[in-house]
Amino acid sequence: MAKKGGLMKWLDERLAISELWRVMMSEYYLPKNINFLWSFGVLTMLVFVILVVTGIILLMYYKPDSKLAFDSVNKTIMMDVSYGWVFRHTHAVGASIMFLVLFIHMARGIYYGSYKAPREVVWVTGFILFVLMSATAFTGYLLPWGQMSYWAAQTITTLFEKIPFIGPDLVIWIRGNYIVEDATLTRFFALHVTLLPALILVFTVIHMYAVRIVGSNNEDGIPMTKEEKKKNGIPFWPVFMSKEFFVMSVFLLFFFYLVFFNYGFAMDPINFQPANYLQTPPHIYPEWYFLAFYEVLRGFFFSETLGLIAFVASMFLPLFLPWLDRSPIVSGKHRPLFRIMFWIFIIDFVFLTILGKLPPTGLFAWLGFIGAIVYFIFFFSLPIISFIEKKQVASGGGQQ
Amino acid sequence: MAEEKVSRRDFLLYAIGGWAAVGAAGVLYAMYKTWEPLPEVKAQATVTFDLSTVKPGQIKVVNWRGKPVFVLRRTPDMGKCENRSILDEYTVVVGICTHLGCIPNWEAEKKIWHCPCHGGEYDACGRNIFGPPPRPLDIPPFKLEGTKIILGEAGPEYQKMMKG
């Protein structure tokens, strides 16, 4: 934006683009004590762009009709359309990897206390983006109309049946039929390609705006004013982004390695059988990114209702992190107690993810129960840790 | 005078706001209604089936709301089926395993339903007798008209059965 030629000057006079560029890019400063984990936010945007581009191409051949959907994906797109398979595999792998990047981005936020004041809005909008992304993944998974698509949608919509009073009617309303059928497919399709991506865009804008107002957190959780960051930090453009481009390149190598050589994890073999409402596959399981939450649901194997409450709680508890954790110490780097609980939580999350794919019988059922309890212990330990740390800080101990 | 002006402005604001709320509620209601099952789907909510077409010992499968309903005409050696019997000799159950939703198969020699997924077993009354199923096979809401059964409508016999 250094040169102000004809067109740029003309636009600037009408849209103040150089001011916008300064606020969003060249005069948005980041501290120097950050590490490569801070690059995952931009990576989610990169994956989102990949998903939108591949999605638009798929949209041109996909047919949202229960009689045509399966063949339009598995025959037309996979066999007839030139390079159609590349776009399908990229879209499927992209959806999966989006969650990997999101989980790392969120875990970084939790570890370094990025959800704390004054960044609550950044955390909350980020959480809403996670929920929207989950809804998009879930609705999109039905579209190929294979056995796994069908029974995942059937099982998840059945969960709403347990809501008191309105449950059974609500399920029929969501499906538009007594079972998952054509009506369900077309409305999931509509949500997947219009409303949900539009909402994701809106919340991404709010998320980025909010982080530019309060500024980036850093490894030590030290509060810094914009002037301090300007003096000691780096501008987002071009310094941070030039580093980001390197991370992107490495990431894309990994990503396209998966797309071309190891896409199987995003393509369940059972889903290559067309949906059949009279035959349930022997084992139904969600995609890997929902397995941990799914295992919390199954963990309470002795009570369906309790399992369901735990499932909903496990998804929505992270939203309340800024209010569960009121400790004056921001970064996990300076919180030994918190650090122990954080790593237990991460290990537990991986443990639940692995367990979610195993049959829920015998010892596995009990391990699932223990795993689910540990998941909640992390969140409920936060007020206690905050209380201890508040005392430490008040008595002059602890580091800031 | 000043007070009167404010209240006049407030009145207009409430009037506009209220009118807009009515409009928004109407639009939301219409949107809600668009998601309801279509008439052609609702028409399939009930299915009529003539029980007398089933021979003793035979089993027929009726499709009701996309679910298989097993109609079994029991022979005397299959038991009385206390509170689960329709017209004294029929077992009418939703053919979906209460464990994880698979569809059990009828094994004529053993006179049981056997679920291929996790080995659950149900007797000729639809009661779970072995394996992981937590409860007997569900009985669909029904109404009797002579030997005809209407699935999807709760008649007096069904209500009596549900009360225990």
Coordinates of C-alpha atoms in Angstrom, one line a residue:
Chain A
M1 CA 0.0 0.0 0.0
A2 CA 3.1 2.2 -0.2
K3 CA 2.4 3.6 -3.7
K4 CA -0.7 5.4 -4.3
G5 CA -1.3 5.1 -8.0
G6 CA -4.4 6.0 -9.9
L7 CA -6.8 3.2 -9.0
M8 CA -5.6 2.8 -5.4
K9 CA -5.9 6.6 -4.8
W10 CA -9.4 6.6 -6.4
L11 CA -10.5 3.7 -4.2
D12 CA -8.8 5.1 -1.1
E13 CA -10.8 8.4 -1.5
R14 CA -14.0 6.4 -1.6
L15 CA -13.4 3.4 0.7
A16 CA -10.5 4.5 2.9
I17 CA -8.8 1.2 2.0
S18 CA -5.3 2.3 3.3
E19 CA -6.8 3.0 6.7
L20 CA -8.5 -0.4 6.7
W21 CA -5.2 -2.0 5.6
R22 CA -3.4 -0.3 8.5
V23 CA -5.9 -1.3 11.1
M24 CA -6.2 -4.9 10.0
M25 CA -2.7 -5.7 8.7
S26 CA 0.3 -3.3 8.7
E27 CA -0.3 -1.7 12.1
Y28 CA -1.7 -4.7 13.9
Y29 CA 1.3 -5.7 16.1
L30 CA 2.1 -9.0 17.7
P31 CA 4.4 -9.5 20.6
K32 CA 7.7 -11.4 20.0
N33 CA 7.3 -13.9 22.7
I34 CA 4.9 -16.1 20.8
N35 CA 5.7 -19.5 19.2
F36 CA 4.6 -21.4 16.1
L37 CA 1.3 -22.4 17.8
W38 CA 0.1 -18.8 17.1
S39 CA 0.1 -19.6 13.4
F40 CA -2.9 -22.0 13.6
G41 CA -5.5 -19.3 13.5
V42 CA -4.5 -18.3 9.9
L43 CA -4.3 -22.0 9.1
T44 CA -8.0 -22.5 9.9
M45 CA -8.8 -19.7 7.4
L46 CA -6.6 -21.4 4.8
V47 CA -8.5 -24.7 5.3
F48 CA -11.8 -22.8 5.2
V49 CA -10.9 -21.3 1.8
I50 CA -9.9 -24.8 0.6
L51 CA -13.3 -26.2 1.7
V52 CA -15.2 -23.3 0.1
V53 CA -13.4 -23.7 -3.3
T54 CA -13.6 -27.5 -3.4
G55 CA -17.2 -27.3 -2.1
I56 CA -18.3 -25.0 -5.0
I57 CA -16.9 -27.4 -7.6
L58 CA -18.6 -30.4 -5.9
L59 CA -21.9 -28.4 -5.8
M60 CA -21.9 -28.2 -9.6
Y61 CA -22.4 -32.0 -9.9
Y62 CA -23.9 -33.1 -6.5
K63 CA -27.7 -33.9 -6.5
P64 CA -29.5 -33.4 -3.2
D65 CA -32.1 -36.1 -3.8
S66 CA -32.2 -39.4 -1.8
K67 CA -32.5 -41.3 -5.1
L68 CA -29.7 -39.5 -6.9
A69 CA -27.2 -38.3 -4.2
F70 CA -25.2 -41.5 -3.8
D71 CA -24.6 -42.0 -7.5
S72 CA -23.9 -38.3 -8.1
V73 CA -21.1 -38.5 -5.6
N74 CA -19.7 -42.0 -6.2
K75 CA -20.3 -42.2 -9.9
T76 CA -20.5 -38.8 -11.5
I77 CA -18.0 -36.9 -9.3
M78 CA -15.6 -39.8 -8.6
M79 CA -15.6 -41.5 -12.1
D80 CA -17.0 -39.1 -14.8
V81 CA -16.0 -35.6 -13.9
S82 CA -12.3 -34.9 -14.7
Y83 CA -10.4 -34.5 -11.5
G84 CA -13.7 -34.8 -9.6
W85 CA -12.1 -37.3 -7.2
V86 CA -9.4 -34.7 -6.3
F87 CA -12.0 -32.2 -5.3
R88 CA -14.0 -34.8 -3.3
H89 CA -10.9 -36.1 -1.5
T90 CA -9.6 -32.6 -0.8
H91 CA -13.1 -31.6 0.6
A92 CA -13.3 -34.7 2.8
V93 CA -9.7 -34.5 4.1
G94 CA -10.1 -30.7 4.5
A95 CA -13.1 -31.2 6.8
S96 CA -11.2 -33.6 8.9
I97 CA -8.0 -31.5 9.1
M98 CA -10.1 -28.4 9.9
F99 CA -10.8 -30.0 13.2
L100 CA -7.2 -31.0 13.8
V101 CA -6.2 -27.4 13.2
L102 CA -9.1 -26.1 15.3
F103 CA -8.3 -28.4 18.3
I104 CA -4.7 -27.2 18.3
H105 CA -5.8 -23.6 18.0
M106 CA -8.2 -24.0 20.9
A107 CA -5.7 -26.0 23.0
R108 CA -3.1 -23.2 22.5
G109 CA -5.8 -20.7 23.7
I110 CA -6.5 -22.8 26.8
Y111 CA -2.9 -23.4 27.7
Y112 CA -1.8 -19.8 27.5
G113 CA -5.0 -18.4 29.0
S114 CA -6.0 -16.5 25.8
Y115 CA -9.7 -16.8 26.9
K116 CA -9.1 -14.5 29.9
A117 CA -10.0 -10.9 30.2
P118 CA -10.0 -8.8 28.1
R119 CA -10.2 -11.6 25.4
E120 CA -13.6 -13.2 26.4
V121 CA -15.3 -12.1 23.2
V122 CA -12.4 -13.6 21.1
W123 CA -12.9 -16.9 23.0
V124 CA -16.7 -16.9 22.8
T125 CA -16.8 -16.1 19.0
G126 CA -14.2 -18.7 18.5
F127 CA -16.3 -21.2 20.4
I128 CA -19.3 -20.3 18.3
L129 CA -17.2 -20.9 15.2
F130 CA -16.3 -24.4 16.5
V131 CA -20.0 -25.2 17.0
L132 CA -20.9 -23.9 13.5
M133 CA -18.0 -25.9 12.1
S134 CA -19.3 -29.0 13.9
A135 CA -22.8 -28.4 12.5
T136 CA -21.4 -27.9 9.0
A137 CA -19.4 -31.2 9.3
F138 CA -22.4 -33.1 10.5
T139 CA -24.8 -31.8 7.8
G140 CA -22.2 -32.3 5.2
Y141 CA -21.5 -35.9 6.3
L142 CA -25.1 -36.9 5.3
L143 CA -24.8 -35.7 1.8
P144 CA -23.0 -38.7 0.2
W145 CA -26.1 -40.7 1.4
G146 CA -24.0 -43.8 2.3
Q147 CA -24.7 -46.2 5.1
M148 CA -22.5 -44.3 7.6
S149 CA -23.9 -41.0 6.5
Y150 CA -27.4 -42.2 7.0
W151 CA -27.0 -43.9 10.3
A152 CA -24.9 -41.1 11.8
A153 CA -27.7 -38.7 11.0
Q154 CA -30.3 -41.2 12.2
T155 CA -28.5 -41.7 15.6
I156 CA -27.7 -38.0 16.2
T157 CA -31.2 -36.8 15.4
T158 CA -32.6 -39.6 17.7
L159 CA -30.7 -38.0 20.6
F160 CA -33.2 -35.1 20.5
E161 CA -35.9 -37.6 21.4
K162 CA -34.7 -37.4 25.0
I163 CA -35.6 -33.8 25.4
P164 CA -38.6 -33.6 27.9
F165 CA -42.1 -33.1 26.4
I166 CA -41.2 -31.8 22.9
G167 CA -38.5 -34.4 22.1
P168 CA -40.3 -37.0 19.9
D169 CA -42.2 -34.3 17.9
L170 CA -39.0 -32.3 17.6
V171 CA -37.2 -35.2 16.0
I172 CA -39.9 -35.6 13.4
W173 CA -39.8 -31.9 12.8
I174 CA -36.0 -31.9 12.3
R175 CA -36.2 -34.9 9.9
G176 CA -39.3 -33.8 8.1
N177 CA -40.3 -37.5 8.2
Y178 CA -40.5 -40.3 10.7
I179 CA -37.1 -41.5 9.7
V180 CA -34.2 -39.7 8.0
E181 CA -35.4 -39.4 4.4
D182 CA -35.3 -37.2 1.4
A183 CA -36.7 -34.2 3.3
T184 CA -33.8 -34.5 5.8
L185 CA -31.2 -34.7 3.0
T186 CA -32.4 -31.6 1.2
R187 CA -32.6 -29.4 4.3
F188 CA -29.2 -30.6 5.6
F189 CA -27.9 -29.8 2.1
A190 CA -29.4 -26.3 2.2
L191 CA -27.9 -25.6 5.7
H192 CA -24.5 -27.0 4.7
V193 CA -24.1 -24.9 1.6
T194 CA -25.8 -21.6 2.5
L195 CA -26.7 -20.7 6.1
L196 CA -23.9 -22.4 8.0
P197 CA -21.0 -21.1 5.8
A198 CA -22.5 -17.6 5.8
L199 CA -22.7 -17.7 9.6
I200 CA -19.1 -18.9 9.8
L201 CA -18.0 -16.0 7.6
V202 CA -19.8 -13.5 9.9
F203 CA -18.4 -14.9 13.0
T204 CA -14.9 -15.1 11.5
V205 CA -15.1 -11.3 10.8
I206 CA -16.2 -10.6 14.4
H207 CA -13.5 -13.0 15.8
M208 CA -10.7 -11.2 13.8
Y209 CA -12.1 -7.7 14.6
A210 CA -12.2 -8.6 18.3
V211 CA -8.6 -9.9 18.3
R212 CA -7.5 -6.6 16.7
I213 CA -9.1 -4.6 19.4
V214 CA -7.7 -6.5 22.4
G215 CA -4.5 -7.7 20.7
S216 CA -2.8 -11.0 20.7
N217 CA -1.9 -12.8 23.9
N218 CA 1.6 -14.1 24.4
E219 CA 3.5 -17.0 25.9
D220 CA 3.9 -15.3 29.3
G221 CA 0.4 -13.8 29.4
I222 CA 1.9 -10.3 29.9
P223 CA -0.6 -7.5 29.2
M224 CA 0.9 -5.2 26.6
T225 CA -0.5 -1.9 25.2
K226 CA -0.5 -1.3 21.5
E227 CA 2.4 1.1 21.9
E228 CA 4.5 -1.4 23.8
K229 CA 3.8 -4.0 21.1
K230 CA 4.7 -1.4 18.4
K231 CA 8.1 -0.8 20.0
N232 CA 8.9 -4.4 20.9
G233 CA 6.8 -6.5 18.6
I234 CA 6.3 -7.2 14.9
P235 CA 3.6 -6.0 12.5
F236 CA 1.1 -8.7 11.3
W237 CA 1.9 -7.6 7.7
P238 CA 4.5 -8.2 6.4
V239 CA 6.6 -9.8 9.2
F240 CA 4.2 -12.2 10.9
M241 CA 2.6 -13.3 7.6
S242 CA 6.0 -14.0 6.0
K243 CA 6.6 -16.5 8.8
E244 CA 3.0 -17.7 8.4
F245 CA 3.6 -18.4 4.7
F246 CA 6.4 -20.7 5.6
V247 CA 4.1 -22.6 8.1
M248 CA 1.4 -22.7 5.4
S249 CA 3.8 -24.3 3.0
V250 CA 4.8 -27.0 5.5
F251 CA 1.1 -27.5 6.4
L252 CA 0.1 -27.8 2.7
L253 CA 2.8 -30.4 2.1
F254 CA 1.3 -32.5 4.9
F255 CA -2.3 -31.7 3.8
F256 CA -1.8 -32.8 0.2
Y257 CA 0.2 -35.8 1.3
L258 CA -2.9 -36.9 3.1
V259 CA -5.2 -36.0 0.1
F260 CA -3.2 -38.0 -2.4
F261 CA -1.7 -40.8 -0.4
N262 CA -3.6 -41.3 2.8
Y263 CA -7.2 -40.1 2.3
G264 CA -8.7 -43.4 3.7
F265 CA -9.2 -42.0 7.2
A266 CA -11.7 -39.5 5.8
M267 CA -13.5 -42.1 3.6
D268 CA -15.1 -44.8 5.7
P269 CA -15.6 -48.0 3.6
I270 CA -19.1 -48.5 5.1
N271 CA -20.1 -45.2 3.5
F272 CA -19.6 -46.7 0.0
Q273 CA -22.8 -48.7 0.5
P274 CA -25.9 -46.8 -0.3
A275 CA -28.1 -45.7 2.6
N276 CA -30.6 -48.4 3.6
Y277 CA -33.1 -47.6 6.3
L278 CA -33.8 -51.3 7.0
Q279 CA -30.3 -52.3 7.8
T280 CA -28.0 -50.8 10.5
P281 CA -24.3 -51.4 10.1
P282 CA -23.0 -53.5 13.0
H283 CA -20.8 -50.7 14.3
I284 CA -21.8 -47.0 14.0
Y285 CA -19.2 -44.4 15.0
P286 CA -18.7 -40.8 14.2
E287 CA -15.8 -39.3 12.4
W288 CA -12.6 -39.1 14.6
Y289 CA -13.1 -35.4 15.6
F290 CA -16.4 -36.2 17.4
L291 CA -15.2 -39.5 19.0
A292 CA -14.2 -37.9 22.3
F293 CA -17.6 -36.3 22.8
Y294 CA -19.3 -39.5 21.6
E295 CA -17.3 -41.5 24.2
V296 CA -18.5 -39.1 26.9
L297 CA -22.1 -40.0 25.8
R298 CA -21.3 -43.7 25.9
G299 CA -19.2 -43.4 29.1
F300 CA -22.3 -43.2 31.2
F301 CA -23.3 -46.6 29.9
F302 CA -25.7 -47.2 32.9
S303 CA -28.0 -44.3 32.1
E304 CA -28.9 -42.9 28.7
T305 CA -30.3 -39.7 30.2
L306 CA -27.1 -39.0 32.2
G307 CA -25.0 -39.8 29.1
L308 CA -26.9 -37.3 27.1
I309 CA -26.6 -34.6 29.7
A310 CA -22.9 -35.3 29.9
F311 CA -22.6 -35.2 26.1
V312 CA -24.2 -31.8 25.8
A313 CA -22.2 -30.5 28.8
S314 CA -18.9 -31.8 27.3
M315 CA -19.5 -29.8 24.2
F316 CA -20.6 -26.5 25.8
L317 CA -18.5 -26.4 29.0
P318 CA -15.5 -24.9 27.1
L319 CA -17.7 -21.8 26.4
F320 CA -17.6 -20.9 30.1
L321 CA -13.8 -21.2 30.5
P322 CA -13.4 -17.4 31.0
W323 CA -15.7 -17.5 34.0
L324 CA -14.6 -20.9 35.4
D325 CA -11.0 -19.8 35.5
R326 CA -10.8 -16.4 37.4
S327 CA -7.1 -16.7 38.3
P328 CA -5.1 -13.5 38.0
I329 CA -2.2 -15.4 36.4
V330 CA -2.9 -15.7 32.7
S331 CA -0.5 -18.1 31.1
G332 CA -0.2 -21.8 31.9
K333 CA 3.5 -21.3 31.6
H334 CA 3.4 -19.8 35.1
R335 CA 0.7 -22.0 36.6
P336 CA 2.1 -25.4 37.8
L337 CA -1.2 -26.7 39.1
F338 CA -3.1 -25.6 36.0
R339 CA -0.4 -27.2 33.8
I340 CA -0.8 -30.6 35.4
M341 CA -4.6 -30.4 34.9
F342 CA -4.2 -29.2 31.3
W343 CA -2.0 -32.1 30.3
I344 CA -4.3 -34.6 32.1
F345 CA -7.1 -33.1 30.0
I346 CA -5.2 -33.4 26.7
I347 CA -4.2 -37.0 27.4
D348 CA -7.8 -37.7 28.4
F349 CA -9.2 -36.2 25.2
V350 CA -6.9 -38.4 23.1
F351 CA -7.8 -41.4 25.3
L352 CA -11.5 -40.8 24.8
T353 CA -10.9 -40.3 21.0
I354 CA -9.2 -43.8 20.8
L355 CA -11.8 -45.4 23.1
G356 CA -14.7 -43.9 21.0
K357 CA -13.9 -46.3 18.2
L358 CA -13.8 -49.5 20.3
P359 CA -16.8 -51.5 21.1
P360 CA -18.4 -50.3 24.4
T361 CA -18.3 -53.6 26.3
G362 CA -16.7 -54.9 29.4
L363 CA -13.6 -53.1 30.5
F364 CA -13.9 -50.5 27.7
A365 CA -17.3 -49.4 29.1
W366 CA -15.7 -48.6 32.5
L367 CA -12.6 -47.0 31.0
G368 CA -15.0 -44.8 29.0
F369 CA -16.8 -43.9 32.3
I370 CA -13.5 -42.9 34.0
G371 CA -12.4 -40.9 30.9
A372 CA -15.7 -39.0 30.9
I373 CA -15.3 -38.2 34.6
V374 CA -11.7 -37.0 34.1
Y375 CA -12.9 -34.7 31.2
F376 CA -15.2 -32.9 33.7
I377 CA -12.7 -32.8 36.5
F378 CA -10.5 -30.5 34.4
F379 CA -13.3 -27.9 34.1
F380 CA -14.4 -28.1 37.8
S381 CA -10.8 -28.0 39.0
L382 CA -10.4 -24.5 37.5
P383 CA -12.4 -22.5 40.1
I384 CA -10.3 -24.3 42.8
I385 CA -7.0 -23.6 41.1
S386 CA -8.1 -20.0 40.7
F387 CA -8.9 -19.8 44.4
I388 CA -5.4 -21.1 45.4
E389 CA -3.6 -18.9 42.9
K390 CA -5.6 -15.8 44.0
K391 CA -4.3 -16.4 47.6
Q392 CA -0.8 -16.9 46.3
V393 CA -0.8 -13.7 44.4
A394 CA -2.4 -11.8 47.3
S395 CA 0.4 -13.0 49.6
G396 CA 3.0 -11.9 47.2
G397 CA 3.8 -15.3 45.8
G398 CA 3.3 -16.6 42.3
Q399 CA 4.6 -15.0 39.1
Q400 CA 2.7 -12.6 36.9
Chain B
M1 CA -45.1 19.8 26.6
A2 CA -41.6 18.1 26.7
E3 CA -43.0 15.1 28.5
E4 CA -45.8 14.7 26.1
K5 CA -43.3 14.8 23.2
V6 CA -41.3 12.0 24.7
S7 CA -44.3 9.8 25.4
R8 CA -45.5 10.4 21.8
R9 CA -42.1 9.2 20.5
D10 CA -42.2 6.2 22.9
F11 CA -45.6 5.3 21.7
L12 CA -44.5 5.4 18.0
L13 CA -41.4 3.3 18.9
Y14 CA -43.4 0.7 20.7
A15 CA -46.0 0.6 17.9
I16 CA -43.3 0.1 15.3
G17 CA -41.4 -2.4 17.4
G18 CA -44.6 -4.3 18.3
W19 CA -45.7 -4.4 14.7
A20 CA -42.3 -5.6 13.6
A21 CA -42.4 -8.3 16.3
V22 CA -45.7 -9.5 15.0
G23 CA -44.3 -9.7 11.5
A24 CA -41.2 -11.5 12.6
A25 CA -43.2 -14.0 14.6
G26 CA -45.4 -14.7 11.6
V27 CA -42.3 -15.2 9.4
L28 CA -40.8 -17.5 12.0
Y29 CA -44.0 -19.5 12.3
A30 CA -44.2 -20.0 8.5
M31 CA -40.5 -21.1 8.5
Y32 CA -41.3 -23.5 11.3
K33 CA -44.2 -25.0 9.4
T34 CA -42.1 -25.5 6.2
W35 CA -40.0 -28.1 8.1
E36 CA -43.0 -30.2 9.1
P37 CA -43.5 -33.6 7.3
L38 CA -45.2 -33.1 3.9
P39 CA -48.8 -34.3 3.5
E40 CA -47.7 -37.4 1.6
V41 CA -45.4 -38.3 4.4
K42 CA -48.1 -37.8 7.0
A43 CA -50.4 -40.0 5.0
Q44 CA -48.0 -42.9 5.7
A45 CA -48.3 -42.3 9.4
T46 CA -50.9 -45.1 9.7
V47 CA -50.9 -48.5 8.0
T48 CA -53.8 -50.9 7.9
F49 CA -53.1 -54.6 7.8
D50 CA -55.4 -57.6 7.9
L51 CA -54.1 -60.0 10.7
S52 CA -56.1 -62.9 9.4
T53 CA -53.9 -63.1 6.3
V54 CA -51.1 -64.5 8.5
K55 CA -51.2 -68.3 8.9
P56 CA -50.4 -69.9 12.3
G57 CA -46.6 -70.0 12.8
Q58 CA -46.1 -67.6 10.0
I59 CA -44.5 -64.2 10.2
K60 CA -45.1 -61.1 8.0
V61 CA -43.3 -57.8 7.9
V62 CA -45.2 -54.6 7.6
N63 CA -43.5 -51.3 6.7
W64 CA -44.7 -48.6 9.1
R65 CA -43.0 -45.2 9.1
G66 CA -39.9 -46.7 7.5
K67 CA -39.6 -49.3 10.3
P68 CA -40.3 -53.0 9.9
V69 CA -43.1 -54.3 12.1
F70 CA -43.2 -58.0 12.7
V71 CA -46.6 -59.7 12.7
L72 CA -46.3 -63.2 14.1
R73 CA -49.3 -65.5 14.5
R74 CA -48.3 -67.7 17.3
T75 CA -48.9 -71.5 17.6
P76 CA -50.0 -72.7 21.1
D77 CA -46.5 -73.9 22.0
M78 CA -45.1 -70.4 21.8
G79 CA -46.7 -69.3 25.1
K80 CA -49.5 -67.0 26.2
C81 CA -47.6 -63.7 26.1
E82 CA -49.1 -62.0 29.1
N83 CA -50.1 -58.4 28.2
R84 CA -48.2 -58.5 24.9
S85 CA -50.7 -60.5 22.9
I86 CA -53.1 -59.1 20.3
L87 CA -56.4 -61.0 19.7
D88 CA -54.9 -63.8 21.8
E89 CA -52.6 -65.2 19.2
Y90 CA -50.7 -62.4 17.5
T91 CA -47.4 -60.8 18.4
V92 CA -47.0 -57.3 16.8
V93 CA -43.7 -55.7 17.5
V94 CA -41.4 -53.1 15.9
G95 CA -38.5 -55.2 14.5
I96 CA -35.7 -53.0 15.7
C97 CA -33.4 -54.4 18.4
T98 CA -33.7 -52.3 21.5
H99 CA -29.9 -52.5 22.0
L100 CA -28.4 -50.6 19.0
G101 CA -31.2 -50.6 16.4
C102 CA -30.3 -53.6 14.2
I103 CA -33.0 -55.8 12.7
P104 CA -33.3 -59.3 14.3
N105 CA -34.0 -62.4 12.3
W106 CA -36.7 -65.0 13.1
E107 CA -35.3 -68.4 13.7
A108 CA -38.2 -70.8 13.1
E109 CA -36.7 -73.9 14.7
K110 CA -35.8 -72.2 18.0
K111 CA -38.9 -69.9 17.8
I112 CA -36.8 -66.8 18.7
W113 CA -35.7 -63.6 17.1
H114 CA -31.9 -63.5 17.0
C115 CA -30.1 -60.2 16.4
P116 CA -27.0 -60.7 14.2
C117 CA -25.2 -57.6 15.5
H118 CA -24.6 -58.4 19.2
G119 CA -26.4 -61.7 19.7
G120 CA -29.5 -60.5 21.5
E121 CA -32.4 -62.9 21.6
Y122 CA -36.2 -62.3 22.0
D123 CA -38.8 -65.0 22.5
A124 CA -42.0 -65.3 20.4
C125 CA -43.6 -62.6 22.5
G126 CA -40.8 -60.2 21.7
R127 CA -39.4 -60.3 25.2
N128 CA -35.6 -60.1 25.6
I129 CA -34.4 -63.4 26.8
F130 CA -30.6 -63.2 26.2
G131 CA -27.8 -60.8 25.5
P132 CA -27.4 -57.0 25.6
P133 CA -31.0 -55.7 24.8
P134 CA -32.2 -53.6 27.7
R135 CA -36.0 -54.2 27.1
P136 CA -38.5 -56.2 25.0
L137 CA -39.2 -55.2 21.4
D138 CA -41.4 -52.2 21.3
I139 CA -45.1 -52.6 20.5
P140 CA -46.2 -49.9 18.0
P141 CA -49.4 -47.9 18.8
F142 CA -52.3 -49.8 17.3
K143 CA -56.1 -49.8 17.0
L144 CA -58.2 -52.9 16.2
E145 CA -61.1 -53.0 13.8
G146 CA -62.2 -56.7 13.6
T147 CA -59.2 -58.6 12.4
K148 CA -57.7 -55.4 10.9
I149 CA -55.0 -53.6 12.7
I150 CA -54.2 -49.9 12.2
L151 CA -50.6 -49.1 13.1
G152 CA -49.8 -45.6 14.3
E153 CA -53.1 -44.9 16.1
A154 CA -53.5 -45.6 19.8
G155 CA -56.8 -47.6 20.4
P156 CA -58.3 -48.7 23.7
E157 CA -56.5 -52.1 23.5
Y158 CA -53.1 -50.5 23.1
Q159 CA -53.8 -48.1 26.0
K160 CA -54.8 -50.9 28.2
M161 CA -51.6 -52.8 27.3
M162 CA -49.4 -49.8 28.0
K163 CA -51.0 -49.3 31.5
G164 CA -49.7 -52.8 32.4

